[in-house]
mmCIF file of C-alpha atoms in Angstrom:
data_model
loop_
_atom_site.group_PDB
_atom_site.id
_atom_site.type_symbol
_atom_site.label_atom_id
_atom_site.label_comp_id
_atom_site.label_asym_id
_atom_site.label_seq_id
_atom_site.Cartn_x
_atom_site.Cartn_y
_atom_site.Cartn_z
ATOM 1 C CA MET A 57 66.961 -3.351 34.682
ATOM 2 C CA HIS A 58 66.901 -2.461 30.810
ATOM 3 C CA ASP A 59 66.568 1.422 31.455
ATOM 4 C CA LEU A 60 69.803 1.201 33.543
ATOM 5 C CA VAL A 61 72.309 1.747 30.461
ATOM 6 C CA GLN A 62 70.259 5.145 29.780
ATOM 7 C CA GLU A 63 71.397 6.511 33.343
ATOM 8 C CA PRO A 64 74.094 8.790 33.449
ATOM 9 C CA VAL A 65 75.796 5.746 35.296
ATOM 10 C CA LEU A 66 79.388 7.774 34.546
ATOM 11 C CA THR A 67 79.090 10.772 36.392
ATOM 12 C CA SER A 68 76.947 8.963 39.270
ATOM 13 C CA ASP A 69 78.657 8.821 42.893
ATOM 14 C CA PRO A 70 79.622 6.183 44.399
ATOM 15 C CA MET A 71 77.178 4.554 46.654
ATOM 16 C CA ARG A 72 79.709 3.916 49.080
ATOM 17 C CA HIS A 73 82.032 6.218 50.097
ATOM 18 C CA PHE A 74 85.573 5.044 51.096
ATOM 19 C CA THR A 75 86.624 5.352 54.497
ATOM 20 C CA TRP A 76 89.647 5.238 56.737
ATOM 21 C CA ARG A 77 90.627 4.949 60.350
ATOM 22 C CA ARG A 78 93.162 3.407 62.326
ATOM 23 C CA ASP A 79 91.412 -0.364 63.191
ATOM 24 C CA GLN A 80 90.612 -1.491 60.121
ATOM 25 C CA ARG A 81 92.178 -4.108 58.264
ATOM 26 C CA HIS A 82 91.876 -3.658 54.295
ATOM 27 C CA ARG A 83 93.460 -0.872 52.884
ATOM 28 C CA PRO A 84 90.951 1.918 51.191
ATOM 29 C CA GLY A 85 92.927 4.584 49.103
ATOM 30 C CA LEU A 86 93.053 6.201 45.711
ATOM 31 C CA LYS A 87 94.676 4.994 42.552
ATOM 32 C CA PHE A 88 95.632 7.056 39.473
ATOM 33 C CA LEU A 89 94.657 5.694 36.157
ATOM 34 C CA THR A 90 97.114 7.024 33.148
ATOM 35 C CA SER A 91 93.813 6.191 30.761
ATOM 36 C CA THR A 92 91.277 8.345 32.798
ATOM 37 C CA GLY A 93 93.202 10.733 33.777
ATOM 38 C CA ARG A 94 91.871 10.543 37.522
ATOM 39 C CA HIS A 95 92.295 9.358 40.696
ATOM 40 C CA HIS A 96 89.607 6.071 41.394
ATOM 41 C CA GLY A 97 88.684 4.775 44.913
ATOM 42 C CA ALA A 98 89.824 1.643 45.790
ATOM 43 C CA GLU A 99 88.811 -0.598 49.242
ATOM 44 C CA SER A 100 91.550 -3.101 49.298
ATOM 45 C CA LEU A 101 94.854 -3.688 48.089
ATOM 46 C CA GLU A 102 93.247 -6.442 45.729
ATOM 47 C CA GLU A 103 90.887 -3.782 44.183
ATOM 48 C CA SER A 104 94.192 -1.403 43.438
ATOM 49 C CA ARG A 105 95.376 -4.412 41.650
ATOM 50 C CA VAL A 106 92.215 -4.768 39.232
ATOM 51 C CA LEU A 107 92.904 -0.837 38.248
ATOM 52 C CA LEU A 108 95.873 -1.344 37.426
ATOM 53 C CA ALA A 109 95.303 -4.114 35.802
ATOM 54 C CA LEU A 110 92.265 -2.217 33.875
ATOM 55 C CA ASP A 111 94.777 0.685 33.598
ATOM 56 C CA PHE A 112 97.542 -1.453 31.609
ATOM 57 C CA ALA A 113 94.757 -3.496 29.451
ATOM 58 C CA GLY A 114 94.646 -0.449 27.272
ATOM 59 C CA GLY A 115 91.235 0.629 25.657
ATOM 60 C CA VAL A 116 89.538 2.077 28.835
ATOM 61 C CA VAL A 117 87.005 4.878 28.569
ATOM 62 C CA ASP A 118 86.856 5.423 31.760
ATOM 63 C CA VAL A 119 86.346 3.068 35.202
ATOM 64 C CA VAL A 120 83.525 3.720 38.112
ATOM 65 C CA SER A 121 83.676 2.452 41.596
ATOM 66 C CA GLN A 122 80.908 1.038 44.040
ATOM 67 C CA PRO A 123 78.880 1.894 40.446
ATOM 68 C CA LEU A 124 75.255 0.277 41.746
ATOM 69 C CA LYS A 125 73.292 -1.179 44.564
ATOM 70 C CA ILE A 126 71.711 -4.254 43.405
ATOM 71 C CA SER A 127 68.563 -5.793 45.347
ATOM 72 C CA PHE A 128 67.109 -9.227 44.704
ATOM 73 C CA ALA A 129 65.373 -12.632 46.648
ATOM 74 C CA THR A 130 66.928 -15.082 47.139
ATOM 75 C CA CYS A 131 65.393 -18.537 49.543
ATOM 76 C CA GLY A 132 62.908 -16.246 50.688
ATOM 77 C CA LYS A 133 65.351 -13.235 51.940
ATOM 78 C CA ARG A 134 65.853 -9.569 50.601
ATOM 79 C CA ARG A 135 70.168 -9.351 49.802
ATOM 80 C CA ALA A 136 71.836 -6.683 48.297
ATOM 81 C CA HIS A 137 74.835 -6.127 46.655
ATOM 82 C CA THR A 138 77.111 -3.179 45.462
ATOM 83 C CA PRO A 139 79.703 -4.805 42.508
ATOM 84 C CA ASP A 140 83.455 -2.663 43.076
ATOM 85 C CA TYR A 141 83.814 -1.852 39.192
ATOM 86 C CA LEU A 142 81.757 -0.650 35.847
ATOM 87 C CA ALA A 143 84.962 -0.692 33.495
ATOM 88 C CA VAL A 144 83.797 1.349 30.062
ATOM 89 C CA THR A 145 85.696 0.265 27.194
ATOM 90 C CA ARG A 146 86.364 0.774 23.469
ATOM 91 C CA ARG A 147 85.466 -3.031 23.207
ATOM 92 C CA GLY A 148 82.603 -2.927 25.796
ATOM 93 C CA VAL A 149 81.548 -2.475 29.253
ATOM 94 C CA TRP A 150 82.911 -4.918 31.838
ATOM 95 C CA LEU A 151 80.911 -5.303 35.583
ATOM 96 C CA ILE A 152 83.538 -6.484 37.845
ATOM 97 C CA ASP A 153 83.183 -7.837 41.308
ATOM 98 C CA VAL A 154 86.734 -8.138 42.981
ATOM 99 C CA ARG A 155 87.068 -10.935 45.743
ATOM 100 C CA PRO A 156 89.914 -13.182 46.718
ATOM 101 C CA GLU A 157 89.082 -16.405 46.260
ATOM 102 C CA THR A 158 89.979 -17.940 49.470
ATOM 103 C CA LEU A 159 87.622 -15.347 51.013
ATOM 104 C CA ILE A 160 84.381 -16.151 48.687
ATOM 105 C CA LYS A 161 81.456 -17.679 50.688
ATOM 106 C CA GLU A 162 78.223 -18.972 49.699
ATOM 107 C CA SER A 163 76.272 -15.914 49.859
ATOM 108 C CA ASP A 164 78.998 -14.274 47.653
ATOM 109 C CA TRP A 165 78.128 -16.364 44.898
ATOM 110 C CA GLU A 166 74.541 -15.931 45.041
ATOM 111 C CA SER A 167 75.869 -12.030 44.867
ATOM 112 C CA PHE A 168 77.794 -12.471 41.927
ATOM 113 C CA ALA A 169 75.154 -14.266 40.356
ATOM 114 C CA ALA A 170 72.481 -11.278 40.613
ATOM 115 C CA ALA A 171 75.568 -9.461 39.452
ATOM 116 C CA ALA A 172 75.768 -11.175 35.835
ATOM 117 C CA GLU A 173 72.320 -11.354 35.925
ATOM 118 C CA VAL A 174 72.386 -7.708 36.009
ATOM 119 C CA ALA A 175 74.755 -7.273 33.548
ATOM 120 C CA VAL A 176 73.457 -9.591 30.835
ATOM 121 C CA ALA A 177 70.032 -7.385 30.913
ATOM 122 C CA CYS A 178 72.066 -4.264 30.051
ATOM 123 C CA GLY A 179 74.230 -6.210 27.108
ATOM 124 C CA TRP A 180 77.248 -5.341 29.754
ATOM 125 C CA ARG A 181 80.240 -8.621 30.391
ATOM 126 C CA TYR A 182 80.619 -9.673 33.989
ATOM 127 C CA ALA A 183 83.729 -10.952 35.368
ATOM 128 C CA VAL A 184 84.931 -11.866 39.570
ATOM 129 C CA ALA A 185 88.106 -10.693 39.882
ATOM 130 C CA ALA A 186 89.571 -13.850 42.205
ATOM 131 C CA ARG A 187 93.089 -15.403 41.649
ATOM 132 C CA TRP A 188 96.132 -14.130 39.608
ATOM 133 C CA ARG A 189 99.462 -15.790 38.160
ATOM 134 C CA GLU A 190 102.032 -15.226 41.117
ATOM 135 C CA HIS A 191 103.825 -12.976 38.708
ATOM 136 C CA ALA A 192 101.467 -10.806 37.231
ATOM 137 C CA PHE A 193 101.708 -8.104 38.957
ATOM 138 C CA ALA A 194 105.472 -8.399 39.558
ATOM 139 C CA GLY A 195 106.187 -6.954 35.957
ATOM 140 C CA LEU A 196 102.939 -4.760 35.953
ATOM 141 C CA ASP A 197 104.292 -2.455 38.878
ATOM 142 C CA ALA A 198 107.724 -2.501 37.230
ATOM 143 C CA MET A 199 105.939 -1.527 34.086
ATOM 144 C CA ALA A 200 103.650 1.146 36.108
ATOM 145 C CA SER A 201 106.928 3.143 37.877
ATOM 146 C CA GLN A 202 107.659 4.346 34.014
ATOM 147 C CA ARG A 203 104.036 4.856 32.894
ATOM 148 C CA ARG A 204 104.088 8.101 33.453
ATOM 149 C CA LEU A 205 107.722 8.643 31.109
ATOM 150 C CA SER A 206 107.193 11.707 28.796
ATOM 151 C CA SER A 207 111.359 12.871 28.040
ATOM 152 C CA ASP A 208 113.719 10.853 25.999
ATOM 153 C CA PRO A 209 116.994 13.234 26.260
ATOM 154 C CA LEU A 210 119.109 10.770 24.971
ATOM 155 C CA GLY A 211 117.407 9.833 21.693
ATOM 156 C CA LEU A 212 116.814 6.300 22.865
ATOM 157 C CA ARG A 213 113.556 5.200 22.022
ATOM 158 C CA PRO A 214 114.425 4.846 18.430
ATOM 159 C CA VAL A 215 117.233 3.006 18.914
ATOM 160 C CA LEU A 216 114.900 0.040 21.408
ATOM 161 C CA LEU A 217 112.381 0.374 18.730
ATOM 162 C CA ALA A 218 114.674 -0.785 15.900
ATOM 163 C CA GLU A 219 116.818 -3.157 17.799
ATOM 164 C CA ALA A 220 113.623 -4.785 18.325
ATOM 165 C CA ALA A 221 112.764 -5.893 15.265
ATOM 166 C CA GLY A 222 112.202 -9.128 14.836
ATOM 167 C CA GLY A 223 112.580 -9.747 18.805
ATOM 168 C CA ARG A 224 115.006 -9.199 21.071
ATOM 169 C CA ARG A 225 115.843 -10.146 24.621
ATOM 170 C CA PHE A 226 115.065 -7.441 27.340
ATOM 171 C CA GLY A 227 118.083 -7.616 28.766
ATOM 172 C CA GLU A 228 119.790 -7.646 25.309
ATOM 173 C CA LEU A 229 117.645 -4.325 23.733
ATOM 174 C CA ALA A 230 119.283 -2.026 27.461
ATOM 175 C CA ALA A 231 122.545 -3.254 27.110
ATOM 176 C CA ALA A 232 123.204 -2.707 23.263
ATOM 177 C CA THR A 233 121.981 0.956 23.712
ATOM 178 C CA GLY A 234 125.580 1.465 25.896
ATOM 179 C CA CYS A 235 122.970 3.303 28.271
ATOM 180 C CA GLU A 236 121.301 0.879 30.586
ATOM 181 C CA PRO A 237 120.304 2.151 32.934
ATOM 182 C CA VAL A 238 118.201 4.766 31.683
ATOM 183 C CA ALA A 239 117.038 1.993 28.897
ATOM 184 C CA ARG A 240 115.460 -0.075 31.481
ATOM 185 C CA ALA A 241 112.856 2.527 31.855
ATOM 186 C CA GLN A 242 112.439 3.666 28.466
ATOM 187 C CA LEU A 243 111.950 -0.380 27.705
ATOM 188 C CA LEU A 244 109.175 -0.018 30.711
ATOM 189 C CA HIS A 245 107.578 2.265 29.081
ATOM 190 C CA LEU A 246 107.285 1.246 25.635
ATOM 191 C CA LEU A 247 106.189 -1.925 27.266
ATOM 192 C CA TRP A 248 103.738 -0.484 29.225
ATOM 193 C CA SER A 249 102.140 2.323 26.584
ATOM 194 C CA ARG A 250 102.007 -1.024 24.115
ATOM 195 C CA GLN A 251 105.009 0.525 21.781
ATOM 196 C CA LEU A 252 107.115 -2.684 22.638
ATOM 197 C CA GLY A 253 105.467 -6.311 23.576
ATOM 198 C CA VAL A 254 106.188 -8.483 25.953
ATOM 199 C CA ASP A 255 105.223 -12.366 26.577
ATOM 200 C CA LEU A 256 103.683 -11.590 30.293
ATOM 201 C CA ALA A 257 102.685 -15.778 30.737
ATOM 202 C CA GLY A 258 105.707 -15.598 32.271
ATOM 203 C CA PRO A 259 108.237 -13.020 34.850
ATOM 204 C CA LEU A 260 108.795 -9.970 33.307
ATOM 205 C CA GLN A 261 112.951 -10.105 33.338
ATOM 206 C CA ASP A 262 115.906 -10.074 31.595
ATOM 207 C CA GLY A 263 115.617 -12.928 29.392
ATOM 208 C CA SER A 264 111.623 -12.151 28.470
ATOM 209 C CA LEU A 265 111.115 -11.737 24.673
ATOM 210 C CA VAL A 266 110.660 -8.171 23.765
ATOM 211 C CA MET A 267 109.535 -7.588 20.173
ATOM 212 C CA PRO A 268 107.775 -4.356 18.096
ATOM 213 C CA ALA A 269 104.013 -4.500 19.096
ATOM 214 C CA ARG A 270 102.624 -5.225 15.546
ATOM 215 C CA GLU A 271 105.109 -8.350 15.659
ATOM 216 C CA ALA A 272 103.800 -9.386 19.197
ATOM 217 C CA GLY A 273 99.906 -9.263 18.275
ATOM 218 C CA ARG A 274 100.694 -11.618 15.636
#
Protein backbone atom coordinates (compact mmCIF):
# COMPACT_ATOMS: atom_id res chain seq x y z
CA MET A 1 0.00 0.00 0.00
CA HIS A 2 2.85 2.39 0.70
CA ASP A 3 3.96 1.98 -2.91
CA LEU A 4 0.55 2.94 -4.24
CA VAL A 5 1.26 6.66 -3.90
CA GLN A 6 4.15 6.23 -6.35
CA GLU A 7 1.91 4.75 -9.06
CA PRO A 8 0.51 7.01 -11.82
CA VAL A 9 -3.08 6.67 -10.55
CA LEU A 10 -4.22 9.87 -12.26
CA THR A 11 -3.29 8.52 -15.69
CA SER A 12 -4.86 5.08 -15.23
CA ASP A 13 -8.19 3.89 -16.61
CA PRO A 14 -11.19 3.25 -14.31
CA MET A 15 -11.29 -0.21 -12.78
CA ARG A 16 -14.80 -0.67 -14.17
CA HIS A 17 -16.32 0.66 -17.35
CA PHE A 18 -19.48 2.74 -17.31
CA THR A 19 -22.15 0.84 -19.22
CA TRP A 20 -25.71 1.63 -20.24
CA ARG A 21 -28.62 -0.71 -20.86
CA ARG A 22 -32.36 -0.25 -21.06
CA ASP A 23 -33.44 -2.16 -17.96
CA GLN A 24 -30.90 -0.86 -15.42
CA ARG A 25 -32.15 1.01 -12.35
CA HIS A 26 -29.22 3.35 -11.82
CA ARG A 27 -28.31 6.16 -14.19
CA PRO A 28 -24.66 6.23 -15.30
CA GLY A 29 -23.24 9.10 -17.25
CA LEU A 30 -20.47 11.65 -17.69
CA LYS A 31 -20.20 14.85 -15.65
CA PHE A 32 -18.20 17.84 -16.86
CA LEU A 33 -16.07 19.57 -14.20
CA THR A 34 -14.92 23.14 -14.75
CA SER A 35 -12.05 22.55 -12.32
CA THR A 36 -10.50 19.82 -14.50
CA GLY A 37 -11.88 20.77 -17.92
CA ARG A 38 -12.90 17.14 -18.53
CA HIS A 39 -15.82 14.76 -18.25
CA HIS A 40 -15.74 12.21 -15.43
CA GLY A 41 -17.70 8.97 -15.16
CA ALA A 42 -20.52 8.47 -12.67
CA GLU A 43 -22.50 5.28 -12.11
CA SER A 44 -25.54 6.97 -10.54
CA LEU A 45 -27.21 10.29 -9.81
CA GLU A 46 -25.67 10.18 -6.33
CA GLU A 47 -22.18 9.98 -7.82
CA SER A 48 -23.01 12.86 -10.18
CA ARG A 49 -23.94 14.93 -7.14
CA VAL A 50 -20.60 14.19 -5.50
CA LEU A 51 -18.79 15.31 -8.65
CA LEU A 52 -20.78 18.55 -8.66
CA ALA A 53 -19.94 19.14 -5.00
CA LEU A 54 -16.25 18.49 -5.67
CA ASP A 55 -16.30 20.93 -8.59
CA PHE A 56 -17.79 23.64 -6.39
CA ALA A 57 -15.63 22.90 -3.36
CA GLY A 58 -12.63 24.62 -4.94
CA GLY A 59 -9.02 23.53 -5.02
CA VAL A 60 -9.70 20.38 -7.06
CA VAL A 61 -6.76 19.46 -9.31
CA ASP A 62 -8.04 16.17 -10.70
CA VAL A 63 -10.59 13.42 -10.10
CA VAL A 64 -10.31 9.74 -11.02
CA SER A 65 -13.39 7.53 -11.21
CA GLN A 66 -13.09 3.94 -9.91
CA PRO A 67 -9.37 4.55 -9.18
CA LEU A 68 -8.33 1.20 -7.67
CA LYS A 69 -9.55 -2.22 -6.57
CA ILE A 70 -8.92 -3.35 -3.00
CA SER A 71 -8.67 -7.03 -2.11
CA PHE A 72 -8.98 -7.88 1.58
CA ALA A 73 -9.88 -10.68 3.99
CA THR A 74 -12.69 -10.56 6.53
CA CYS A 75 -14.08 -13.41 8.67
CA GLY A 76 -12.03 -15.88 6.71
CA LYS A 77 -13.35 -14.71 3.34
CA ARG A 78 -11.67 -12.83 0.54
CA ARG A 79 -13.51 -9.78 -0.72
CA ALA A 80 -12.89 -6.98 -3.15
CA HIS A 81 -14.00 -3.35 -3.16
CA THR A 82 -13.61 -0.53 -5.67
CA PRO A 83 -13.91 2.99 -4.18
CA ASP A 84 -15.80 5.45 -6.36
CA TYR A 85 -13.44 8.42 -6.59
CA LEU A 86 -9.94 9.65 -5.91
CA ALA A 87 -9.98 13.44 -5.67
CA VAL A 88 -6.68 15.31 -5.76
CA THR A 89 -6.98 18.78 -4.25
CA ARG A 90 -4.50 21.50 -3.36
CA ARG A 91 -4.94 20.56 0.30
CA GLY A 92 -4.58 16.81 -0.02
CA VAL A 93 -5.95 13.66 -1.62
CA TRP A 94 -9.35 12.17 -0.82
CA LEU A 95 -10.52 8.60 -1.43
CA ILE A 96 -14.32 8.67 -1.62
CA ASP A 97 -17.09 6.10 -1.54
CA VAL A 98 -20.64 7.04 -2.51
CA ARG A 99 -23.58 5.17 -1.01
CA PRO A 100 -26.97 6.56 0.15
CA GLU A 101 -27.33 5.99 3.87
CA THR A 102 -30.50 3.93 3.45
CA LEU A 103 -28.70 1.47 1.14
CA ILE A 104 -25.65 0.79 3.31
CA LYS A 105 -25.42 -2.87 4.39
CA GLU A 106 -23.21 -4.51 6.98
CA SER A 107 -20.84 -5.76 4.27
CA ASP A 108 -20.48 -2.18 3.02
CA TRP A 109 -19.08 -1.11 6.38
CA GLU A 110 -16.35 -3.75 5.97
CA SER A 111 -15.54 -2.38 2.52
CA PHE A 112 -15.46 1.18 3.84
CA ALA A 113 -13.12 0.12 6.66
CA ALA A 114 -10.75 -1.50 4.14
CA ALA A 115 -10.78 1.62 1.97
CA ALA A 116 -10.07 3.78 5.03
CA GLU A 117 -7.04 1.62 5.87
CA VAL A 118 -5.72 2.06 2.33
CA ALA A 119 -6.16 5.82 2.60
CA VAL A 120 -4.26 5.92 5.90
CA ALA A 121 -1.41 3.85 4.44
CA CYS A 122 -1.14 6.22 1.47
CA GLY A 123 -1.42 9.43 3.49
CA TRP A 124 -4.82 10.24 1.98
CA ARG A 125 -8.12 11.19 3.59
CA TYR A 126 -11.23 9.05 3.29
CA ALA A 127 -14.94 9.86 3.24
CA VAL A 128 -18.26 8.17 2.56
CA ALA A 129 -20.83 10.42 0.87
CA ALA A 130 -24.03 9.02 2.35
CA ARG A 131 -26.33 11.91 3.26
CA TRP A 132 -26.83 15.54 2.26
CA ARG A 133 -28.94 18.36 3.60
CA GLU A 134 -32.18 18.46 1.62
CA HIS A 135 -31.61 21.94 0.20
CA ALA A 136 -27.93 21.51 -0.68
CA PHE A 137 -28.18 20.53 -4.33
CA ALA A 138 -30.91 22.98 -5.26
CA GLY A 139 -28.42 25.77 -4.53
CA LEU A 140 -25.52 23.98 -6.20
CA ASP A 141 -27.59 23.27 -9.31
CA ALA A 142 -28.59 26.92 -9.53
CA MET A 143 -24.99 28.14 -9.32
CA ALA A 144 -23.72 25.40 -11.64
CA SER A 145 -26.14 26.57 -14.33
CA GLN A 146 -24.00 29.71 -14.70
CA ARG A 147 -20.56 28.28 -13.97
CA ARG A 148 -19.37 28.68 -17.58
CA LEU A 149 -20.64 32.24 -17.96
CA SER A 150 -17.71 34.17 -19.47
CA SER A 151 -19.00 37.54 -20.72
CA ASP A 152 -20.45 40.59 -19.02
CA PRO A 153 -21.63 42.89 -21.84
CA LEU A 154 -23.65 45.12 -19.50
CA GLY A 155 -20.80 45.56 -17.04
CA LEU A 156 -22.83 44.26 -14.11
CA ARG A 157 -20.14 42.33 -12.28
CA PRO A 158 -18.23 45.36 -10.93
CA VAL A 159 -21.55 46.85 -9.80
CA LEU A 160 -22.57 43.65 -8.02
CA LEU A 161 -19.18 43.29 -6.33
CA ALA A 162 -19.31 46.90 -5.12
CA GLU A 163 -22.93 46.68 -3.94
CA ALA A 164 -22.18 43.46 -2.02
CA ALA A 165 -19.60 45.16 0.22
CA GLY A 166 -20.70 44.77 3.80
CA GLY A 167 -23.39 42.23 2.87
CA ARG A 168 -26.62 42.49 0.86
CA ARG A 169 -29.52 40.12 0.25
CA PHE A 170 -29.45 38.20 -3.04
CA GLY A 171 -32.72 39.70 -4.28
CA GLU A 172 -31.72 43.23 -3.27
CA LEU A 173 -28.41 42.94 -5.12
CA ALA A 174 -30.09 41.80 -8.31
CA ALA A 175 -32.70 44.58 -8.15
CA ALA A 176 -30.08 47.27 -7.45
CA THR A 177 -28.58 46.92 -10.93
CA GLY A 178 -31.71 47.91 -12.84
CA CYS A 179 -31.38 44.75 -14.96
CA GLU A 180 -32.52 42.09 -12.54
CA PRO A 181 -32.83 38.97 -14.78
CA VAL A 182 -29.30 39.31 -16.15
CA ALA A 183 -27.95 40.34 -12.74
CA ARG A 184 -29.27 37.11 -11.22
CA ALA A 185 -27.29 35.06 -13.75
CA GLN A 186 -24.18 37.13 -13.06
CA LEU A 187 -24.66 36.73 -9.30
CA LEU A 188 -24.82 32.94 -9.63
CA HIS A 189 -21.60 32.99 -11.65
CA LEU A 190 -19.84 35.18 -9.07
CA LEU A 191 -20.95 32.82 -6.31
CA TRP A 192 -19.76 29.73 -8.20
CA SER A 193 -16.39 31.33 -8.97
CA ARG A 194 -15.96 32.38 -5.31
CA GLN A 195 -15.81 36.10 -6.04
CA LEU A 196 -18.86 36.43 -3.79
CA GLY A 197 -19.78 34.26 -0.81
CA VAL A 198 -23.08 33.06 0.63
CA ASP A 199 -24.07 30.90 3.60
CA LEU A 200 -25.20 27.57 2.15
CA ALA A 201 -26.27 26.21 5.53
CA GLY A 202 -29.73 27.32 4.39
CA PRO A 203 -31.49 27.35 1.00
CA LEU A 204 -30.21 29.77 -1.64
CA GLN A 205 -33.00 32.32 -2.06
CA ASP A 206 -33.67 36.05 -2.38
CA GLY A 207 -33.19 36.52 1.34
CA SER A 208 -29.74 34.86 1.40
CA LEU A 209 -26.98 37.18 2.59
CA VAL A 210 -24.31 37.72 -0.07
CA MET A 211 -20.96 39.35 0.60
CA PRO A 212 -17.48 39.57 -0.95
CA ALA A 213 -15.59 36.29 -0.64
CA ARG A 214 -12.88 37.79 1.58
CA GLU A 215 -15.55 38.92 4.07
CA ALA A 216 -17.40 35.61 3.92
CA GLY A 217 -14.12 33.84 4.72
CA ARG A 218 -13.93 35.61 8.07
